Amino acid sequence: MELHLDRSLVEKRLYPAIHIQQSGTRREDLLYHPEEWARVQLLRKTMAALPPLEAMEQLINNLHATKSNAELLLAGLR
């Protein structure tokens, strides 16, 4: 796992201060069922189009609004 932190998120006191676009693993595709992997890629693509602060805020809000990771992947970012 390669984890990159983002100082701008820390300065805004938004935790975890993970730079999502730069973090990940080399063979993440092996961790998921193919359908889940497609959803993960879509979620990451959506988040990559946003500034890091906005992406993390949306992810945290969506995590609070869903009951499970599977539900989050099905719903996508709102």
mmCIF file of N, CA and C in Angstrom:
data_model
loop_
_atom_site.group_PDB
_atom_site.id
_atom_site.type_symbol
_atom_site.label_atom_id
_atom_site.label_comp_id
_atom_site.label_asym_id
_atom_site.label_seq_id
_atom_site.Cartn_x
_atom_site.Cartn_y
_atom_site.Cartn_z
ATOM 1 N N MET A 1 0.852 -1.177 0.000
ATOM 2 C CA MET A 1 0.000 0.000 0.000
ATOM 3 C C MET A 1 0.890 1.230 0.000
ATOM 4 N N GLU A 2 0.617 2.093 -0.914
ATOM 5 C CA GLU A 2 1.331 3.360 -0.991
ATOM 6 C C GLU A 2 0.355 4.450 -0.566
ATOM 7 N N LEU A 3 0.656 5.099 0.536
ATOM 8 C CA LEU A 3 -0.235 6.099 1.111
ATOM 9 C C LEU A 3 0.426 7.470 1.053
ATOM 10 N N HIS A 4 -0.262 8.413 0.430
ATOM 11 C CA HIS A 4 0.236 9.789 0.333
ATOM 12 C C HIS A 4 -0.701 10.696 1.120
ATOM 13 N N LEU A 5 -0.108 11.541 1.933
ATOM 14 C CA LEU A 5 -0.887 12.497 2.710
ATOM 15 C C LEU A 5 -0.878 13.850 2.016
ATOM 16 N N ASP A 6 -1.872 14.665 2.342
ATOM 17 C CA ASP A 6 -2.021 15.971 1.700
ATOM 18 C C ASP A 6 -2.021 17.056 2.771
ATOM 19 N N ARG A 7 -0.989 17.887 2.761
ATOM 20 C CA ARG A 7 -0.848 18.942 3.764
ATOM 21 C C ARG A 7 -2.036 19.907 3.748
ATOM 22 N N SER A 8 -2.582 20.183 2.567
ATOM 23 C CA SER A 8 -3.710 21.128 2.496
ATOM 24 C C SER A 8 -4.931 20.586 3.236
ATOM 25 N N LEU A 9 -5.102 19.262 3.257
ATOM 26 C CA LEU A 9 -6.210 18.673 4.012
ATOM 27 C C LEU A 9 -5.960 18.798 5.513
ATOM 28 N N VAL A 10 -4.705 18.614 5.931
ATOM 29 C CA VAL A 10 -4.348 18.766 7.344
ATOM 30 C C VAL A 10 -4.600 20.201 7.786
ATOM 31 N N GLU A 11 -4.206 21.158 6.954
ATOM 32 C CA GLU A 11 -4.403 22.568 7.300
ATOM 33 C C GLU A 11 -5.880 22.912 7.454
ATOM 34 N N LYS A 12 -6.742 22.194 6.745
ATOM 35 C CA LYS A 12 -8.194 22.406 6.858
ATOM 36 C C LYS A 12 -8.800 21.525 7.956
ATOM 37 N N ARG A 13 -7.921 20.768 8.641
ATOM 38 C CA ARG A 13 -8.318 19.844 9.707
ATOM 39 C C ARG A 13 -9.321 18.799 9.208
ATOM 40 N N LEU A 14 -9.066 18.296 8.006
ATOM 41 C CA LEU A 14 -9.892 17.259 7.406
ATOM 42 C C LEU A 14 -9.105 15.954 7.469
ATOM 43 N N TYR A 15 -9.604 15.028 8.259
ATOM 44 C CA TYR A 15 -8.901 13.763 8.469
ATOM 45 C C TYR A 15 -9.791 12.602 8.071
ATOM 46 N N PRO A 16 -9.229 11.538 7.519
ATOM 47 C CA PRO A 16 -7.813 11.325 7.257
ATOM 48 C C PRO A 16 -7.357 12.196 6.099
ATOM 49 N N ALA A 17 -6.163 12.712 6.196
ATOM 50 C CA ALA A 17 -5.633 13.651 5.203
ATOM 51 C C ALA A 17 -4.944 12.893 4.070
ATOM 52 N N ILE A 18 -5.658 11.979 3.470
ATOM 53 C CA ILE A 18 -5.105 11.119 2.420
ATOM 54 C C ILE A 18 -5.328 11.757 1.054
ATOM 55 N N HIS A 19 -4.264 11.831 0.281
ATOM 56 C CA HIS A 19 -4.376 12.298 -1.106
ATOM 57 C C HIS A 19 -4.805 11.076 -1.917
ATOM 58 N N ILE A 20 -6.092 10.975 -2.177
ATOM 59 C CA ILE A 20 -6.678 9.777 -2.766
ATOM 60 C C ILE A 20 -6.122 9.485 -4.154
ATOM 61 N N GLN A 21 -5.933 10.516 -4.965
ATOM 62 C CA GLN A 21 -5.474 10.293 -6.327
ATOM 63 C C GLN A 21 -4.066 9.694 -6.378
ATOM 64 N N GLN A 22 -3.244 9.963 -5.379
ATOM 65 C CA GLN A 22 -1.867 9.467 -5.382
ATOM 66 C C GLN A 22 -1.694 8.190 -4.566
ATOM 67 N N SER A 23 -2.701 7.778 -3.812
ATOM 68 C CA SER A 23 -2.584 6.610 -2.949
ATOM 69 C C SER A 23 -3.200 5.375 -3.608
ATOM 70 N N GLY A 24 -2.707 4.218 -3.221
ATOM 71 C CA GLY A 24 -3.273 2.975 -3.733
ATOM 72 C C GLY A 24 -2.273 1.836 -3.632
ATOM 73 N N THR A 25 -2.610 0.702 -4.251
ATOM 74 C CA THR A 25 -1.705 -0.432 -4.285
ATOM 75 C C THR A 25 -1.495 -0.834 -5.741
ATOM 76 N N ARG A 26 -0.468 -1.582 -5.978
ATOM 77 C CA ARG A 26 -0.148 -1.952 -7.359
ATOM 78 C C ARG A 26 -1.119 -2.973 -7.934
ATOM 79 N N ARG A 27 -1.623 -3.887 -7.134
ATOM 80 C CA ARG A 27 -2.510 -4.940 -7.634
ATOM 81 C C ARG A 27 -3.847 -4.914 -6.911
ATOM 82 N N GLU A 28 -4.383 -3.738 -6.758
ATOM 83 C CA GLU A 28 -5.655 -3.559 -6.067
ATOM 84 C C GLU A 28 -6.772 -4.354 -6.733
ATOM 85 N N ASP A 29 -6.669 -4.566 -8.034
ATOM 86 C CA ASP A 29 -7.690 -5.306 -8.765
ATOM 87 C C ASP A 29 -7.867 -6.726 -8.235
ATOM 88 N N LEU A 30 -6.839 -7.296 -7.609
ATOM 89 C CA LEU A 30 -6.934 -8.652 -7.067
ATOM 90 C C LEU A 30 -7.737 -8.715 -5.770
ATOM 91 N N LEU A 31 -8.013 -7.566 -5.172
ATOM 92 C CA LEU A 31 -8.747 -7.525 -3.910
ATOM 93 C C LEU A 31 -10.260 -7.532 -4.099
ATOM 94 N N TYR A 32 -10.732 -7.325 -5.323
ATOM 95 C CA TYR A 32 -12.156 -7.133 -5.578
ATOM 96 C C TYR A 32 -12.697 -8.130 -6.586
ATOM 97 N N HIS A 33 -13.990 -8.363 -6.489
ATOM 98 C CA HIS A 33 -14.740 -9.062 -7.533
ATOM 99 C C HIS A 33 -14.726 -8.123 -8.744
ATOM 100 N N PRO A 34 -14.725 -8.645 -9.970
ATOM 101 C CA PRO A 34 -14.659 -7.762 -11.153
ATOM 102 C C PRO A 34 -15.713 -6.650 -11.181
ATOM 103 N N GLU A 35 -16.934 -6.934 -10.737
ATOM 104 C CA GLU A 35 -17.973 -5.893 -10.721
ATOM 105 C C GLU A 35 -17.640 -4.803 -9.701
ATOM 106 N N GLU A 36 -17.144 -5.222 -8.534
ATOM 107 C CA GLU A 36 -16.747 -4.242 -7.516
ATOM 108 C C GLU A 36 -15.569 -3.405 -8.016
ATOM 109 N N TRP A 37 -14.628 -4.061 -8.684
ATOM 110 C CA TRP A 37 -13.451 -3.356 -9.183
ATOM 111 C C TRP A 37 -13.855 -2.272 -10.176
ATOM 112 N N ALA A 38 -14.833 -2.566 -11.019
ATOM 113 C CA ALA A 38 -15.317 -1.564 -11.976
ATOM 114 C C ALA A 38 -15.901 -0.365 -11.234
ATOM 115 N N ARG A 39 -16.635 -0.623 -10.140
ATOM 116 C CA ARG A 39 -17.214 0.471 -9.340
ATOM 117 C C ARG A 39 -16.129 1.285 -8.646
ATOM 118 N N VAL A 40 -15.111 0.591 -8.129
ATOM 119 C CA VAL A 40 -13.991 1.285 -7.474
ATOM 120 C C VAL A 40 -13.291 2.201 -8.477
ATOM 121 N N GLN A 41 -13.056 1.702 -9.674
ATOM 122 C CA GLN A 41 -12.404 2.518 -10.703
ATOM 123 C C GLN A 41 -13.250 3.735 -11.057
ATOM 124 N N LEU A 42 -14.562 3.551 -11.157
ATOM 125 C CA LEU A 42 -15.460 4.666 -11.460
ATOM 126 C C LEU A 42 -15.427 5.701 -10.335
ATOM 127 N N LEU A 43 -15.456 5.224 -9.085
ATOM 128 C CA LEU A 43 -15.393 6.125 -7.939
ATOM 129 C C LEU A 43 -14.087 6.920 -7.949
ATOM 130 N N ARG A 44 -12.980 6.240 -8.197
ATOM 131 C CA ARG A 44 -11.678 6.926 -8.239
ATOM 132 C C ARG A 44 -11.609 7.933 -9.382
ATOM 133 N N LYS A 45 -12.156 7.565 -10.535
ATOM 134 C CA LYS A 45 -12.151 8.479 -11.681
ATOM 135 C C LYS A 45 -12.959 9.735 -11.357
ATOM 136 N N THR A 46 -14.101 9.546 -10.710
ATOM 137 C CA THR A 46 -14.940 10.677 -10.316
ATOM 138 C C THR A 46 -14.192 11.575 -9.341
ATOM 139 N N MET A 47 -13.527 10.958 -8.361
ATOM 140 C CA MET A 47 -12.804 11.727 -7.357
ATOM 141 C C MET A 47 -11.570 12.407 -7.938
ATOM 142 N N ALA A 48 -10.936 11.780 -8.922
ATOM 143 C CA ALA A 48 -9.732 12.356 -9.527
ATOM 144 C C ALA A 48 -10.041 13.650 -10.273
ATOM 145 N N ALA A 49 -11.289 13.804 -10.687
ATOM 146 C CA ALA A 49 -11.682 15.014 -11.410
ATOM 147 C C ALA A 49 -11.895 16.203 -10.474
ATOM 148 N N LEU A 50 -11.907 15.934 -9.172
ATOM 149 C CA LEU A 50 -12.147 16.982 -8.179
ATOM 150 C C LEU A 50 -10.842 17.398 -7.508
ATOM 151 N N PRO A 51 -10.782 18.617 -6.975
ATOM 152 C CA PRO A 51 -9.628 18.995 -6.149
ATOM 153 C C PRO A 51 -9.571 18.074 -4.921
ATOM 154 N N PRO A 52 -8.374 17.768 -4.394
ATOM 155 C CA PRO A 52 -8.254 16.832 -3.274
ATOM 156 C C PRO A 52 -9.170 17.144 -2.085
ATOM 157 N N LEU A 53 -9.291 18.406 -1.708
ATOM 158 C CA LEU A 53 -10.135 18.770 -0.568
ATOM 159 C C LEU A 53 -11.592 18.415 -0.841
ATOM 160 N N GLU A 54 -12.089 18.790 -1.994
ATOM 161 C CA GLU A 54 -13.484 18.505 -2.338
ATOM 162 C C GLU A 54 -13.723 16.997 -2.462
ATOM 163 N N ALA A 55 -12.770 16.272 -3.024
ATOM 164 C CA ALA A 55 -12.904 14.821 -3.168
ATOM 165 C C ALA A 55 -13.012 14.152 -1.799
ATOM 166 N N MET A 56 -12.144 14.551 -0.867
ATOM 167 C CA MET A 56 -12.165 13.942 0.465
ATOM 168 C C MET A 56 -13.431 14.314 1.218
ATOM 169 N N GLU A 57 -13.883 15.556 1.104
ATOM 170 C CA GLU A 57 -15.126 15.966 1.771
ATOM 171 C C GLU A 57 -16.308 15.161 1.242
ATOM 172 N N GLN A 58 -16.377 14.987 -0.070
ATOM 173 C CA GLN A 58 -17.478 14.211 -0.647
ATOM 174 C C GLN A 58 -17.409 12.757 -0.204
ATOM 175 N N LEU A 59 -16.213 12.186 -0.186
ATOM 176 C CA LEU A 59 -16.067 10.799 0.239
ATOM 177 C C LEU A 59 -16.515 10.628 1.684
ATOM 178 N N ILE A 60 -16.073 11.504 2.566
ATOM 179 C CA ILE A 60 -16.458 11.414 3.980
ATOM 180 C C ILE A 60 -17.966 11.564 4.135
ATOM 181 N N ASN A 61 -18.566 12.529 3.448
ATOM 182 C CA ASN A 61 -20.024 12.708 3.516
ATOM 183 C C ASN A 61 -20.756 11.471 3.024
ATOM 184 N N ASN A 62 -20.269 10.872 1.942
ATOM 185 C CA ASN A 62 -20.909 9.675 1.407
ATOM 186 C C ASN A 62 -20.706 8.465 2.310
ATOM 187 N N LEU A 63 -19.568 8.382 2.976
ATOM 188 C CA LEU A 63 -19.350 7.293 3.930
ATOM 189 C C LEU A 63 -20.337 7.392 5.089
ATOM 190 N N HIS A 64 -20.607 8.611 5.546
ATOM 191 C CA HIS A 64 -21.574 8.808 6.626
ATOM 192 C C HIS A 64 -22.994 8.480 6.178
ATOM 193 N N ALA A 65 -23.281 8.694 4.905
ATOM 194 C CA ALA A 65 -24.642 8.516 4.387
ATOM 195 C C ALA A 65 -24.956 7.071 3.994
ATOM 196 N N THR A 66 -23.953 6.200 3.945
ATOM 197 C CA THR A 66 -24.183 4.812 3.554
ATOM 198 C C THR A 66 -23.839 3.880 4.708
ATOM 199 N N LYS A 67 -24.427 2.694 4.667
ATOM 200 C CA LYS A 67 -24.247 1.740 5.763
ATOM 201 C C LYS A 67 -23.080 0.788 5.547
ATOM 202 N N SER A 68 -22.605 0.664 4.305
ATOM 203 C CA SER A 68 -21.516 -0.270 4.022
ATOM 204 C C SER A 68 -20.713 0.213 2.819
ATOM 205 N N ASN A 69 -19.543 -0.375 2.650
ATOM 206 C CA ASN A 69 -18.727 -0.041 1.481
ATOM 207 C C ASN A 69 -19.445 -0.438 0.200
ATOM 208 N N ALA A 70 -20.129 -1.589 0.227
ATOM 209 C CA ALA A 70 -20.863 -2.043 -0.955
ATOM 210 C C ALA A 70 -21.940 -1.034 -1.338
ATOM 211 N N GLU A 71 -22.645 -0.512 -0.344
ATOM 212 C CA GLU A 71 -23.678 0.494 -0.613
ATOM 213 C C GLU A 71 -23.056 1.764 -1.197
ATOM 214 N N LEU A 72 -21.904 2.154 -0.680
ATOM 215 C CA LEU A 72 -21.204 3.329 -1.208
ATOM 216 C C LEU A 72 -20.818 3.118 -2.670
ATOM 217 N N LEU A 73 -20.283 1.938 -2.980
ATOM 218 C CA LEU A 73 -19.879 1.667 -4.359
ATOM 219 C C LEU A 73 -21.075 1.665 -5.304
ATOM 220 N N LEU A 74 -22.205 1.146 -4.836
ATOM 221 C CA LEU A 74 -23.405 1.134 -5.680
ATOM 222 C C LEU A 74 -23.959 2.537 -5.882
ATOM 223 N N ALA A 75 -23.880 3.359 -4.838
ATOM 224 C CA ALA A 75 -24.438 4.712 -4.911
ATOM 225 C C ALA A 75 -23.510 5.672 -5.653
ATOM 226 N N GLY A 76 -22.198 5.484 -5.525
ATOM 227 C CA GLY A 76 -21.248 6.424 -6.115
ATOM 228 C C GLY A 76 -21.236 7.717 -5.316
ATOM 229 N N LEU A 77 -20.455 8.676 -5.760
ATOM 230 C CA LEU A 77 -20.407 9.977 -5.085
ATOM 231 C C LEU A 77 -21.616 10.799 -5.472
ATOM 232 N N ARG A 78 -22.177 11.500 -4.483
ATOM 233 C CA ARG A 78 -23.333 12.378 -4.744
ATOM 234 C C ARG A 78 -22.968 13.786 -4.391
#
